[in-house]
Coordinates of C-alpha atoms in Angstrom, one line a residue:
Chain D
M1 CA -13.9 -28.4 8.8
S2 CA -10.6 -29.7 7.5
L3 CA -7.5 -28.3 5.9
L4 CA -4.9 -30.1 3.8
V5 CA -1.6 -28.4 3.2
V6 CA 0.8 -29.5 0.5
G7 CA 4.2 -27.9 0.0
S8 CA 7.9 -28.1 0.8
L9 CA 9.7 -28.8 4.1
A10 CA 13.2 -27.3 4.0
L11 CA 16.4 -26.5 5.8
D12 CA 17.0 -22.8 5.3
T13 CA 20.2 -20.9 5.7
I14 CA 19.3 -17.2 6.0
E15 CA 21.3 -14.0 6.2
T16 CA 19.7 -10.7 7.1
P17 CA 21.3 -7.5 8.3
F18 CA 20.4 -8.7 11.8
G19 CA 22.1 -12.1 11.8
R20 CA 22.4 -15.5 10.2
V21 CA 20.8 -18.9 10.9
E22 CA 22.0 -22.2 9.4
N23 CA 19.8 -25.2 8.5
A24 CA 16.8 -23.7 10.2
I25 CA 13.4 -25.4 9.7
G26 CA 11.6 -23.9 6.7
G27 CA 9.6 -24.7 3.6
S28 CA 6.2 -23.5 2.5
A29 CA 4.3 -26.4 4.1
T30 CA 6.0 -25.9 7.4
Y31 CA 5.1 -22.2 7.6
I32 CA 1.6 -22.6 6.3
S33 CA 0.9 -25.5 8.7
L34 CA 2.2 -23.6 11.8
A35 CA 0.3 -20.5 10.9
A36 CA -2.9 -22.4 10.1
G37 CA -2.6 -24.4 13.3
Y38 CA -3.7 -21.4 15.3
F39 CA -7.1 -21.7 13.6
I40 CA -7.8 -25.3 12.9
N41 CA -6.5 -28.6 14.4
P42 CA -5.1 -30.8 13.2
V43 CA -3.7 -29.4 10.0
R44 CA -3.0 -32.2 7.5
L45 CA 0.4 -31.9 6.0
V46 CA 1.7 -33.6 2.8
G47 CA 5.3 -33.3 1.8
V48 CA 8.7 -35.0 1.8
V49 CA 11.9 -34.8 3.8
G50 CA 15.2 -36.7 3.8
G51 CA 16.8 -38.7 6.5
D52 CA 18.7 -35.6 7.6
F53 CA 15.5 -33.8 8.7
P54 CA 16.0 -33.1 12.4
T55 CA 13.7 -34.8 14.8
G56 CA 13.5 -31.5 16.6
A57 CA 11.7 -30.1 13.6
I58 CA 9.3 -33.0 13.5
K59 CA 8.7 -32.4 17.2
V60 CA 7.8 -28.7 16.6
L61 CA 5.2 -29.8 14.0
E62 CA 3.8 -32.5 16.3
E63 CA 3.6 -30.1 19.2
H64 CA 1.5 -27.8 17.0
D65 CA -0.8 -30.8 16.4
V66 CA 0.1 -31.1 12.7
D67 CA -1.1 -34.4 11.2
L68 CA 2.1 -36.0 9.7
E69 CA 0.5 -39.1 8.2
G70 CA 1.1 -37.6 4.7
L71 CA 4.8 -36.7 5.4
E72 CA 7.0 -38.9 3.3
V73 CA 10.5 -39.6 4.7
V74 CA 13.2 -40.8 2.3
P75 CA 15.8 -42.1 4.8
S76 CA 18.6 -42.2 2.2
G77 CA 17.8 -38.8 0.8
K78 CA 18.6 -35.2 1.7
T79 CA 16.0 -32.6 2.6
F80 CA 15.3 -29.7 0.3
R81 CA 17.7 -26.8 1.1
W82 CA 17.4 -23.1 0.4
S83 CA 19.8 -20.3 1.2
G84 CA 19.2 -16.6 0.8
R85 CA 20.7 -13.2 1.7
Y86 CA 18.5 -10.2 2.3
H87 CA 19.6 -6.7 1.3
Y88 CA 19.8 -3.9 3.9
D89 CA 16.2 -2.8 3.3
L90 CA 14.8 -6.4 3.4
N91 CA 12.8 -5.8 0.3
M92 CA 15.3 -7.6 -1.9
R93 CA 17.0 -10.9 -1.5
D94 CA 19.5 -13.0 -3.4
T95 CA 19.0 -16.7 -3.6
L96 CA 22.4 -18.2 -2.9
L97 CA 21.4 -21.9 -3.1
T98 CA 18.5 -24.1 -4.0
E99 CA 19.0 -27.8 -3.6
L100 CA 15.8 -29.7 -4.5
N101 CA 17.2 -33.1 -3.2
V102 CA 14.3 -35.4 -2.2
F103 CA 11.9 -32.9 -3.7
E104 CA 13.2 -33.6 -7.2
K105 CA 11.4 -36.9 -7.4
F106 CA 8.5 -36.1 -5.0
E107 CA 5.1 -37.6 -6.0
P108 CA 2.5 -36.3 -3.6
K109 CA 0.4 -39.1 -2.3
I110 CA -2.7 -37.9 -0.4
P111 CA -3.6 -40.4 2.4
E112 CA -7.0 -41.9 1.9
R113 CA -8.6 -40.2 4.9
H114 CA -7.4 -36.8 3.7
R115 CA -8.9 -37.0 0.3
K116 CA -12.2 -35.4 1.4
S117 CA -10.4 -32.3 2.9
R118 CA -12.7 -29.3 2.6
V119 CA -10.0 -26.7 2.2
V120 CA -6.8 -27.4 0.3
C121 CA -3.8 -25.0 0.5
L122 CA -1.1 -25.7 -2.1
G123 CA 2.2 -24.1 -1.1
N124 CA 4.6 -22.7 -3.6
I125 CA 5.7 -25.9 -5.4
D126 CA 5.9 -27.0 -9.1
P127 CA 2.4 -26.4 -10.6
V128 CA 2.5 -29.9 -12.0
L129 CA 2.7 -31.3 -8.4
Q130 CA 0.0 -28.9 -7.3
R131 CA -2.3 -30.4 -10.0
R132 CA -1.5 -34.0 -9.0
V133 CA -2.6 -33.1 -5.5
L134 CA -5.9 -31.6 -6.8
D135 CA -6.5 -34.8 -8.9
Q136 CA -6.5 -36.8 -5.7
I137 CA -9.0 -34.6 -3.7
E138 CA -12.7 -35.3 -3.8
K139 CA -14.9 -32.2 -4.1
P140 CA -12.9 -29.7 -2.1
R141 CA -14.9 -26.7 -1.0
L142 CA -12.0 -24.3 -1.6
T143 CA -8.6 -24.6 -3.2
V144 CA -5.9 -22.1 -2.5
C145 CA -2.7 -21.9 -4.5
D146 CA 0.5 -20.0 -3.9
T147 CA 3.2 -19.6 -6.6
M148 CA 6.2 -17.5 -7.5
N149 CA 8.2 -16.0 -10.3
Y150 CA 10.3 -19.2 -10.7
W151 CA 7.2 -21.1 -11.9
I152 CA 5.7 -18.1 -13.8
E153 CA 8.9 -17.9 -15.9
G154 CA 9.9 -21.5 -16.1
R155 CA 6.6 -23.4 -16.1
N156 CA 4.1 -20.9 -17.5
A157 CA 1.9 -23.3 -19.5
E158 CA 1.8 -25.7 -16.6
L159 CA 1.0 -23.0 -14.1
R160 CA -1.8 -21.7 -16.4
T161 CA -3.4 -25.2 -16.4
T162 CA -3.2 -25.3 -12.6
L163 CA -4.7 -21.9 -12.3
R164 CA -7.8 -23.1 -14.2
M165 CA -8.4 -25.6 -11.4
V166 CA -8.1 -23.5 -8.3
D167 CA -10.5 -21.1 -6.5
V168 CA -7.9 -18.7 -5.0
V169 CA -4.4 -17.7 -6.1
I170 CA -2.1 -15.8 -3.8
I171 CA 0.8 -13.9 -5.4
N172 CA 2.9 -10.9 -4.7
D173 CA 2.8 -7.6 -6.7
S174 CA 5.8 -8.2 -8.9
E175 CA 4.5 -11.8 -9.7
A176 CA 1.1 -10.4 -10.6
R177 CA 2.7 -8.0 -13.0
L178 CA 4.9 -10.8 -14.4
L179 CA 2.1 -13.2 -14.9
S180 CA -0.3 -10.7 -16.5
R181 CA 2.2 -8.6 -18.3
E182 CA 0.3 -5.6 -17.0
P183 CA 1.9 -2.9 -14.7
N184 CA -1.4 -1.6 -13.3
L185 CA -2.2 -3.9 -10.3
I186 CA -5.9 -3.6 -10.5
R187 CA -5.9 -4.6 -14.2
A188 CA -3.3 -7.3 -13.4
A189 CA -5.6 -8.8 -10.8
R190 CA -8.5 -8.9 -13.3
L191 CA -6.3 -10.5 -15.9
V192 CA -5.2 -13.2 -13.4
R193 CA -8.8 -13.8 -12.5
D194 CA -9.5 -14.3 -16.2
M195 CA -7.0 -17.2 -16.1
G196 CA -9.3 -19.1 -13.8
P197 CA -9.2 -18.3 -10.1
R198 CA -12.4 -16.7 -8.8
V199 CA -10.4 -14.9 -6.2
V200 CA -7.0 -13.2 -6.6
I201 CA -4.9 -12.0 -3.6
I202 CA -2.0 -9.7 -4.3
K203 CA 0.5 -9.4 -1.4
K204 CA 2.3 -6.0 -1.4
G205 CA 4.7 -6.5 1.6
E206 CA 5.0 -3.2 3.5
H207 CA 2.0 -1.9 1.5
G208 CA -0.5 -4.6 2.6
A209 CA -2.6 -6.8 0.4
L210 CA -5.4 -6.6 -2.2
L211 CA -8.2 -9.0 -2.4
C212 CA -10.1 -9.1 -5.7
T213 CA -13.3 -11.2 -6.1
P214 CA -15.9 -11.0 -8.9
D215 CA -17.8 -8.4 -6.8
M216 CA -15.3 -6.3 -4.9
V217 CA -11.8 -5.1 -4.2
F218 CA -10.6 -5.0 -0.6
S219 CA -7.4 -3.3 0.4
A220 CA -5.9 -4.6 3.6
P221 CA -3.3 -2.4 5.3
A222 CA 0.2 -3.7 6.4
Y223 CA 1.0 -3.8 10.1
P224 CA 3.4 -0.9 10.7
M225 CA 6.6 -2.6 11.6
E226 CA 9.7 -0.8 12.6
N227 CA 11.7 -4.0 13.1
I228 CA 11.5 -6.8 10.5
F229 CA 14.1 -9.5 11.4
D230 CA 13.5 -12.1 8.7
P231 CA 11.0 -11.9 5.8
T232 CA 11.4 -15.6 5.0
G233 CA 8.1 -17.4 5.2
A234 CA 5.9 -14.3 5.4
G235 CA 4.0 -15.2 2.3
D236 CA 3.5 -18.8 3.5
A237 CA 2.4 -17.6 7.0
F238 CA -0.1 -15.3 5.1
A239 CA -1.5 -18.3 3.2
G240 CA -1.7 -20.3 6.4
G241 CA -3.6 -17.7 8.3
F242 CA -5.9 -17.1 5.3
A243 CA -6.7 -20.8 4.7
G244 CA -6.7 -21.7 8.3
W245 CA -9.4 -19.1 9.1
L246 CA -11.5 -20.1 6.1
A247 CA -11.3 -23.8 7.0
R248 CA -12.2 -23.0 10.6
S249 CA -15.1 -20.7 9.9
D250 CA -16.3 -22.6 6.9
D251 CA -17.7 -19.3 5.4
F252 CA -16.5 -18.4 2.0
S253 CA -18.4 -15.1 1.6
D254 CA -16.7 -11.9 0.5
E255 CA -17.0 -10.5 4.0
N256 CA -15.3 -13.5 5.5
L257 CA -12.6 -13.6 2.7
K258 CA -11.7 -10.1 3.9
R259 CA -11.3 -11.3 7.5
A260 CA -9.2 -14.2 6.2
V261 CA -6.9 -11.7 4.4
V262 CA -6.5 -9.8 7.7
Y263 CA -5.7 -13.1 9.6
G264 CA -3.2 -13.9 6.9
S265 CA -1.6 -10.5 7.3
T266 CA -1.6 -10.9 11.0
M267 CA 0.3 -14.2 10.8
A268 CA 2.7 -12.8 8.3
S269 CA 3.4 -9.9 10.7
F270 CA 4.3 -12.3 13.5
C271 CA 6.4 -14.4 11.2
V272 CA 8.8 -11.6 10.2
E273 CA 9.4 -10.5 13.8
K274 CA 11.8 -13.4 14.4
F275 CA 14.1 -15.6 12.5
S276 CA 12.9 -18.7 10.6
V277 CA 9.7 -20.1 12.1
E278 CA 10.4 -18.7 15.6
G279 CA 7.7 -16.0 15.2
L280 CA 5.0 -18.7 14.7
V281 CA 5.8 -21.3 17.3
D282 CA 4.8 -19.6 20.5
L283 CA 1.8 -17.4 20.0
K284 CA -1.2 -16.9 22.2
H285 CA -4.6 -16.7 20.7
L286 CA -5.1 -13.4 22.5
Q287 CA -2.1 -12.0 20.7
I288 CA -3.6 -12.9 17.4
Q289 CA -6.9 -11.3 18.3
D290 CA -5.2 -8.2 19.5
R291 CA -3.3 -7.8 16.3
F292 CA -6.4 -8.5 14.2
R293 CA -8.0 -5.6 16.1
A294 CA -4.9 -3.4 15.6
F295 CA -5.3 -4.0 11.8
R296 CA -8.9 -2.7 12.2
E297 CA -7.8 0.3 14.1
L298 CA -5.1 1.0 11.6
S299 CA -7.5 1.3 8.7
R300 CA -10.7 2.4 10.3
F301 CA -12.2 5.9 9.7
D302 CA -15.7 7.3 10.1
E303 CA -18.0 9.3 7.9
P304 CA -17.8 13.0 8.8
P305 CA -20.5 14.2 11.2
E306 CA -21.7 16.6 8.6
S307 CA -21.5 16.0 4.9
P308 CA -19.4 18.6 2.9
D309 CA -22.0 19.0 0.1
Q310 CA -22.6 22.7 0.8
P311 CA -19.2 24.3 1.2
Chain T
M1 CA -12.7 29.0 8.6
S2 CA -10.2 30.2 6.0
L3 CA -7.5 28.6 3.8
L4 CA -4.5 30.3 2.3
V5 CA -2.7 28.5 -0.5
V6 CA 0.8 29.5 -1.6
G7 CA 2.6 27.8 -4.5
S8 CA 3.3 27.8 -8.2
L9 CA 1.1 28.6 -11.2
A10 CA 2.5 27.0 -14.3
L11 CA 2.1 26.1 -17.9
D12 CA 2.7 22.4 -18.2
T13 CA 3.5 20.3 -21.3
I14 CA 2.8 16.7 -20.4
E15 CA 3.3 13.5 -22.3
T16 CA 1.8 10.2 -21.1
P17 CA 1.2 7.0 -23.0
F18 CA -2.3 8.3 -23.6
G19 CA -1.6 11.6 -25.2
R20 CA 0.0 15.0 -24.9
V21 CA -1.0 18.4 -23.8
E22 CA 0.9 21.6 -24.4
N23 CA 0.9 24.7 -22.1
A24 CA -1.9 23.4 -20.0
I25 CA -2.8 25.1 -16.7
G26 CA -0.8 23.6 -13.9
G27 CA 1.3 24.4 -10.8
S28 CA 0.9 23.4 -7.2
A29 CA -1.2 26.4 -6.1
T30 CA -3.6 25.8 -9.0
Y31 CA -4.2 22.1 -8.2
I32 CA -4.4 22.7 -4.5
S33 CA -6.8 25.6 -4.8
L34 CA -9.1 23.8 -7.3
A35 CA -9.2 20.7 -5.0
A36 CA -9.7 22.6 -1.8
G37 CA -12.4 24.8 -3.4
Y38 CA -14.9 21.8 -3.2
F39 CA -14.6 22.2 0.6
I40 CA -14.1 25.8 1.4
N41 CA -14.8 29.1 -0.4
P42 CA -13.1 31.3 -1.3
V43 CA -9.7 29.7 -1.2
R44 CA -7.1 32.5 -0.9
L45 CA -4.3 32.0 -3.5
V46 CA -0.9 33.6 -3.4
G47 CA 1.5 33.1 -6.4
V48 CA 3.0 34.7 -9.4
V49 CA 2.4 34.5 -13.2
G50 CA 3.8 36.3 -16.2
G51 CA 1.9 38.3 -18.8
D52 CA 1.6 35.2 -20.9
F53 CA -0.7 33.4 -18.4
P54 CA -3.9 32.8 -20.3
T55 CA -7.0 34.6 -19.2
G56 CA -8.8 31.3 -19.7
A57 CA -6.8 29.9 -16.8
I58 CA -7.7 33.0 -14.6
K59 CA -11.3 32.4 -15.5
V60 CA -11.2 28.8 -14.4
L61 CA -9.8 29.9 -11.0
E62 CA -12.4 32.7 -10.7
E63 CA -15.2 30.3 -11.6
H64 CA -14.1 28.1 -8.7
D65 CA -14.3 31.1 -6.5
V66 CA -10.6 31.3 -5.8
D67 CA -9.6 34.7 -4.3
L68 CA -6.9 36.1 -6.5
E69 CA -6.0 39.2 -4.6
G70 CA -2.7 37.6 -3.7
L71 CA -1.9 36.7 -7.3
E72 CA 1.0 38.8 -8.6
V73 CA 1.1 39.4 -12.3
V74 CA 4.4 40.4 -13.9
P75 CA 3.3 41.7 -17.3
S76 CA 6.8 41.6 -18.8
G77 CA 7.6 38.2 -17.4
K78 CA 7.0 34.6 -18.5
T79 CA 5.0 32.2 -16.4
F80 CA 6.8 29.2 -14.8
R81 CA 6.9 26.3 -17.3
W82 CA 7.3 22.6 -16.6
S83 CA 7.4 19.7 -19.1
G84 CA 7.5 16.0 -18.3
R85 CA 7.1 12.6 -19.9
Y86 CA 5.6 9.6 -18.1
H87 CA 6.9 6.1 -18.7
Y88 CA 4.5 3.4 -19.8
D89 CA 3.6 2.3 -16.2
L90 CA 3.0 6.0 -15.1
N91 CA 5.1 5.4 -11.9
M92 CA 8.2 7.0 -13.4
R93 CA 8.6 10.3 -15.2
D94 CA 11.4 12.3 -16.8
T95 CA 11.4 16.0 -16.3
L96 CA 12.1 17.5 -19.8
L97 CA 12.1 21.1 -18.9
T98 CA 11.9 23.4 -15.8
E99 CA 11.8 27.2 -16.5
L100 CA 11.4 29.1 -13.3
N101 CA 10.9 32.4 -15.2
V102 CA 8.9 34.9 -12.9
F103 CA 9.2 32.4 -10.1
E104 CA 12.9 33.0 -9.9
K105 CA 12.5 36.4 -8.2
F106 CA 9.2 35.7 -6.5
E107 CA 8.8 37.3 -3.1
P108 CA 5.5 36.1 -1.7
K109 CA 3.5 39.0 -0.3
I110 CA 0.5 38.0 1.8
P111 CA -2.3 40.6 1.5
E112 CA -3.2 42.2 4.8
R113 CA -6.6 40.6 5.0
H114 CA -5.2 37.1 4.5
R115 CA -2.6 37.2 7.3
K116 CA -5.1 35.8 9.8
S117 CA -5.8 32.7 7.7
R118 CA -6.5 29.8 10.0
V119 CA -5.2 27.1 7.8
V120 CA -2.1 27.6 5.5
C121 CA -1.2 25.2 2.8
L122 CA 2.3 25.6 1.4
G123 CA 2.6 24.0 -2.1
N124 CA 5.8 22.5 -3.2
I125 CA 8.1 25.5 -3.6
D126 CA 11.5 26.6 -2.3
P127 CA 11.5 26.1 1.5
V128 CA 12.9 29.6 1.9
L129 CA 9.8 31.0 0.2
Q130 CA 7.6 28.7 2.3
R131 CA 9.2 30.2 5.4
R132 CA 8.7 33.8 4.2
V133 CA 5.1 33.0 3.9
L134 CA 4.9 31.7 7.4
D135 CA 6.6 34.8 8.7
Q136 CA 3.7 36.9 7.5
I137 CA 0.9 34.8 9.0
E138 CA -0.5 35.7 12.4
K139 CA -1.1 32.6 14.6
P140 CA -2.3 30.1 12.0
R141 CA -4.2 27.2 13.5
L142 CA -2.6 24.6 11.1
T143 CA 0.3 24.9 8.7
V144 CA 0.6 22.2 6.0
C145 CA 3.7 21.9 3.8
D146 CA 4.5 19.9 0.7
T147 CA 8.0 19.4 -0.6
M148 CA 9.9 17.2 -3.1
N149 CA 13.3 15.5 -3.7
Y150 CA 14.5 18.6 -5.5
W151 CA 14.5 20.6 -2.3
I152 CA 15.5 17.6 -0.1
E153 CA 18.7 17.2 -2.1
G154 CA 19.4 20.8 -3.1
R155 CA 18.1 22.8 -0.1
N156 CA 18.3 20.4 2.8
A157 CA 19.3 22.8 5.6
E158 CA 16.7 25.3 4.5
L159 CA 14.1 22.6 4.3
R160 CA 15.0 21.4 7.8
T161 CA 14.5 25.0 9.1
T162 CA 11.1 25.2 7.4
L163 CA 10.1 21.7 8.8
R164 CA 10.6 23.0 12.3
M165 CA 7.9 25.6 11.7
V166 CA 5.1 23.5 10.2
D167 CA 2.5 21.3 11.7
V168 CA 2.0 18.8 8.9
V169 CA 4.4 17.7 6.1
I170 CA 3.2 15.8 3.1
I171 CA 5.8 13.8 1.1
N172 CA 5.8 10.7 -1.0
D173 CA 7.5 7.4 0.0
S174 CA 10.8 7.9 -1.9
E175 CA 11.1 11.4 -0.5
A176 CA 10.5 10.2 3.1
R177 CA 13.3 7.6 2.6
L178 CA 15.5 10.3 1.1
L179 CA 14.9 12.8 3.8
S180 CA 15.3 10.4 6.7
R181 CA 17.9 8.1 5.1
E182 CA 15.9 5.2 6.4
P183 CA 14.4 2.5 4.2
N184 CA 11.7 1.4 6.7
L185 CA 8.7 3.7 6.1
I186 CA 7.4 3.6 9.6
R187 CA 10.8 4.5 11.0
A188 CA 11.2 7.1 8.3
A189 CA 7.9 8.7 9.3
R190 CA 9.1 8.9 12.9
L191 CA 12.4 10.4 11.9
V192 CA 10.7 13.1 9.9
R193 CA 8.4 13.8 12.8
D194 CA 11.5 14.2 14.9
M195 CA 12.5 17.0 12.5
G196 CA 9.6 19.1 13.7
P197 CA 6.2 18.4 12.1
R198 CA 3.7 16.9 14.6
V199 CA 2.0 15.1 11.7
V200 CA 3.7 13.3 8.7
I201 CA 1.7 12.1 5.7
I202 CA 3.5 9.7 3.3
K203 CA 1.8 9.3 -0.1
K204 CA 2.5 5.9 -1.7
G205 CA 0.7 6.4 -5.0
E206 CA -1.1 3.1 -6.0
H207 CA -0.5 1.9 -2.4
G208 CA -2.4 4.6 -0.7
A209 CA -1.1 6.9 2.1
L210 CA 0.1 6.7 5.7
L211 CA -0.8 9.2 8.3
C212 CA 1.5 9.4 11.4
T213 CA 0.6 11.5 14.4
P214 CA 2.1 11.3 17.9
D215 CA -0.6 8.9 18.9
M216 CA -1.4 6.7 15.9
V217 CA -0.7 5.4 12.5
F218 CA -3.5 5.4 9.9
S219 CA -3.2 3.5 6.6
A220 CA -5.5 4.9 3.8
P221 CA -6.1 2.6 0.8
A222 CA -5.6 3.8 -2.8
Y223 CA -8.7 3.9 -5.0
P224 CA -8.4 1.0 -7.4
M225 CA -7.9 2.7 -10.7
E226 CA -7.6 0.8 -14.0
N227 CA -7.1 3.9 -16.0
I228 CA -4.8 6.6 -14.9
F229 CA -4.5 9.2 -17.7
D230 CA -2.1 11.8 -16.1
P231 CA -0.6 11.6 -12.6
T232 CA 0.4 15.3 -12.8
G233 CA -0.9 17.3 -9.8
A234 CA -2.1 14.2 -7.9
G235 CA 0.0 15.1 -4.9
D236 CA -1.2 18.7 -5.0
A237 CA -4.9 17.6 -5.3
F238 CA -4.2 15.4 -2.3
A239 CA -2.9 18.4 -0.3
G240 CA -5.9 20.5 -1.5
G241 CA -8.5 17.9 -0.4
F242 CA -6.7 17.4 2.9
A243 CA -6.2 21.1 3.8
G244 CA -9.6 22.1 2.4
W245 CA -11.5 19.5 4.5
L246 CA -9.6 20.6 7.7
A247 CA -10.2 24.3 7.0
R248 CA -13.9 23.6 6.4
S249 CA -14.4 21.3 9.4
D250 CA -12.1 23.3 11.8
D251 CA -11.4 20.0 13.6
F252 CA -7.8 19.0 14.0
S253 CA -8.3 15.8 16.0
D254 CA -6.7 12.5 14.9
E255 CA -10.1 11.1 13.8
N256 CA -10.7 14.1 11.5
L257 CA -7.1 14.1 10.2
K258 CA -7.9 10.5 9.0
R259 CA -11.0 11.8 7.1
A260 CA -8.9 14.6 5.7
V261 CA -6.4 12.1 4.3
V262 CA -9.3 10.2 2.6
Y263 CA -10.7 13.4 1.1
G264 CA -7.1 14.1 -0.1
S265 CA -7.0 10.6 -1.7
T266 CA -10.4 11.2 -3.1
M267 CA -9.4 14.4 -4.9
A268 CA -6.1 12.8 -6.1
S269 CA -8.1 10.0 -7.6
F270 CA -10.3 12.4 -9.6
C271 CA -7.3 14.4 -10.6
V272 CA -5.5 11.5 -12.4
E273 CA -8.6 10.4 -14.3
K274 CA -8.1 13.3 -16.8
F275 CA -5.3 15.4 -18.3
S276 CA -4.0 18.5 -16.5
V277 CA -6.6 20.0 -14.2
E278 CA -9.5 18.7 -16.2
G279 CA -10.4 16.1 -13.5
L280 CA -10.8 18.8 -10.9
V281 CA -12.8 21.4 -12.7
D282 CA -16.2 19.8 -13.1
L283 CA -17.0 17.7 -10.0
K284 CA -20.3 17.4 -8.2
H285 CA -20.3 17.2 -4.4
L286 CA -22.2 14.0 -4.6
Q287 CA -19.4 12.4 -6.7
I288 CA -16.9 13.4 -4.0
Q289 CA -19.1 11.9 -1.2
D290 CA -19.7 8.8 -3.2
R291 CA -16.0 8.3 -3.7
F292 CA -15.3 9.0 0.0
R293 CA -17.7 6.2 0.8
A294 CA -16.1 3.9 -1.8
F295 CA -12.8 4.4 0.1
R296 CA -14.6 3.3 3.2
E297 CA -16.1 0.2 1.5
L298 CA -12.6 -0.6 0.1
S299 CA -11.0 -0.9 3.5
R300 CA -13.8 -1.9 5.8
F301 CA -13.9 -5.3 7.4
D302 CA -15.7 -6.6 10.5
E303 CA -14.7 -8.6 13.5
P304 CA -15.6 -12.2 13.1
P305 CA -18.9 -13.3 14.6
E306 CA -17.1 -15.7 16.8
S307 CA -13.6 -15.2 18.1
P308 CA -11.0 -17.9 17.1
D309 CA -9.6 -18.3 20.6
Q310 CA -10.5 -21.9 21.0
P311 CA -9.6 -23.6 17.7

């Protein structure tokens, strides 16, 4: 049981209708590792930061038992920075700033003892880098890859090559439509599966998530949230809960993929309740189990006591 | 066990990317009655048509054992006509024509023997007319009301009065946001419940439906459809399956409301598979049960065999 996470570590400046944080700890690898850490320890992280990355952020990761051997520090460089502003309904956001900084020349180097990781979760980074990670892994049992519209539009051919190499791709609904050029989500999922991944997961925000495997479609509900403070990192927290549960349970059956999607949704729901990574740093396992059960209650219904076949 | 349906009967001209039909049988009362007829017989219909309403359409309703005593025929009048064109992704449509015709002066008269109906389903018509129907019913056990943006925008105060008188309101997501002026759907549902109805159902098309009662939220999945031919009437078919199941089972508990939502979703999924009412006229009860079970399979997941509380 082992999980390798590769992605970005960032300093985020985020504005939502509820407030603003500056240079908060962020990045896909950060969110994925923190979420996955509730399921498997230690999570092996590979990424890069500059000399300006706060020691407090390192401490948060260490306290969550994240293995930082694969974290490259470029003392003279600046950490990746992202800044965004969410609209009043939190479903739309404007990216105000993206500074790649040390990420521009990042060459992921997987430490020797991490090359046999059983589950690999590739955060949302350049598909070329995702591939270079995969090239260094020996016989992974499951590879999971996140991506976004930026790569679908700007690096389509490269992304297509990466998709041929992974088992699971996680995208949101608009990205699935963009990638497949098909408005119907069920058909879009099939078309994306045709590009390589055996399993496609489509995140639909407030509408839940769809899991499509060769043999079934599973529809996971969204947790009914009246107060979303900051959607940043929700997709990464989803990927972390999903990959973390699979790495822990070491069961890749359709039934267990469903549970993994619900654990992903569970971690995403905690993530958006607070700013930055705050929603992921102080959870109890009982809270996670309670929310998993709330997801079950939310979507559970029974057969009728009598069948309506003779009205 | 008895169900009264009040709404429009129409002649629809529909254009979708897959074809076009002219003067096809339509209207909210038509779709609701046909869908509900698979659960309870006879469905009592109240509405109005002109002398031009085709006898073939009457025959379809009679063949489905719809009680037409409350159908008013104005020989010199023209039937309500609606025409719409769906965009390529079927999520948007332009209304090309709305001719109220005999509906303009319609005064619903509930036949004496229908005034004790136990369940009343008010199709999407003027909220003033919906209220006049309710005024004629003696102690209904459950009143269900559909509405749309047209009435929310144009008849807001009247609609608010009607909402104070019904038990269940069925609206779609954009209508819920419009009515409550709240983008968050869970809060929107609560605000609509504050307007009167004990139960709010929010239809989300390809994302399923939400059921909100005083004690719970239930998230029903959407049936994964690769081919939607004509979305016309889907909302009415939903209301018909929902109200039909409740009238039949005579059980208004939260658990049974959930099943009713799934039967509603089931009938809507059949409705959109063909043009006009075609998807609702020739179903077998076994098909309906099979699809109900498919909805269960689609959203079912189990607790993990071990709990992840000691990672």
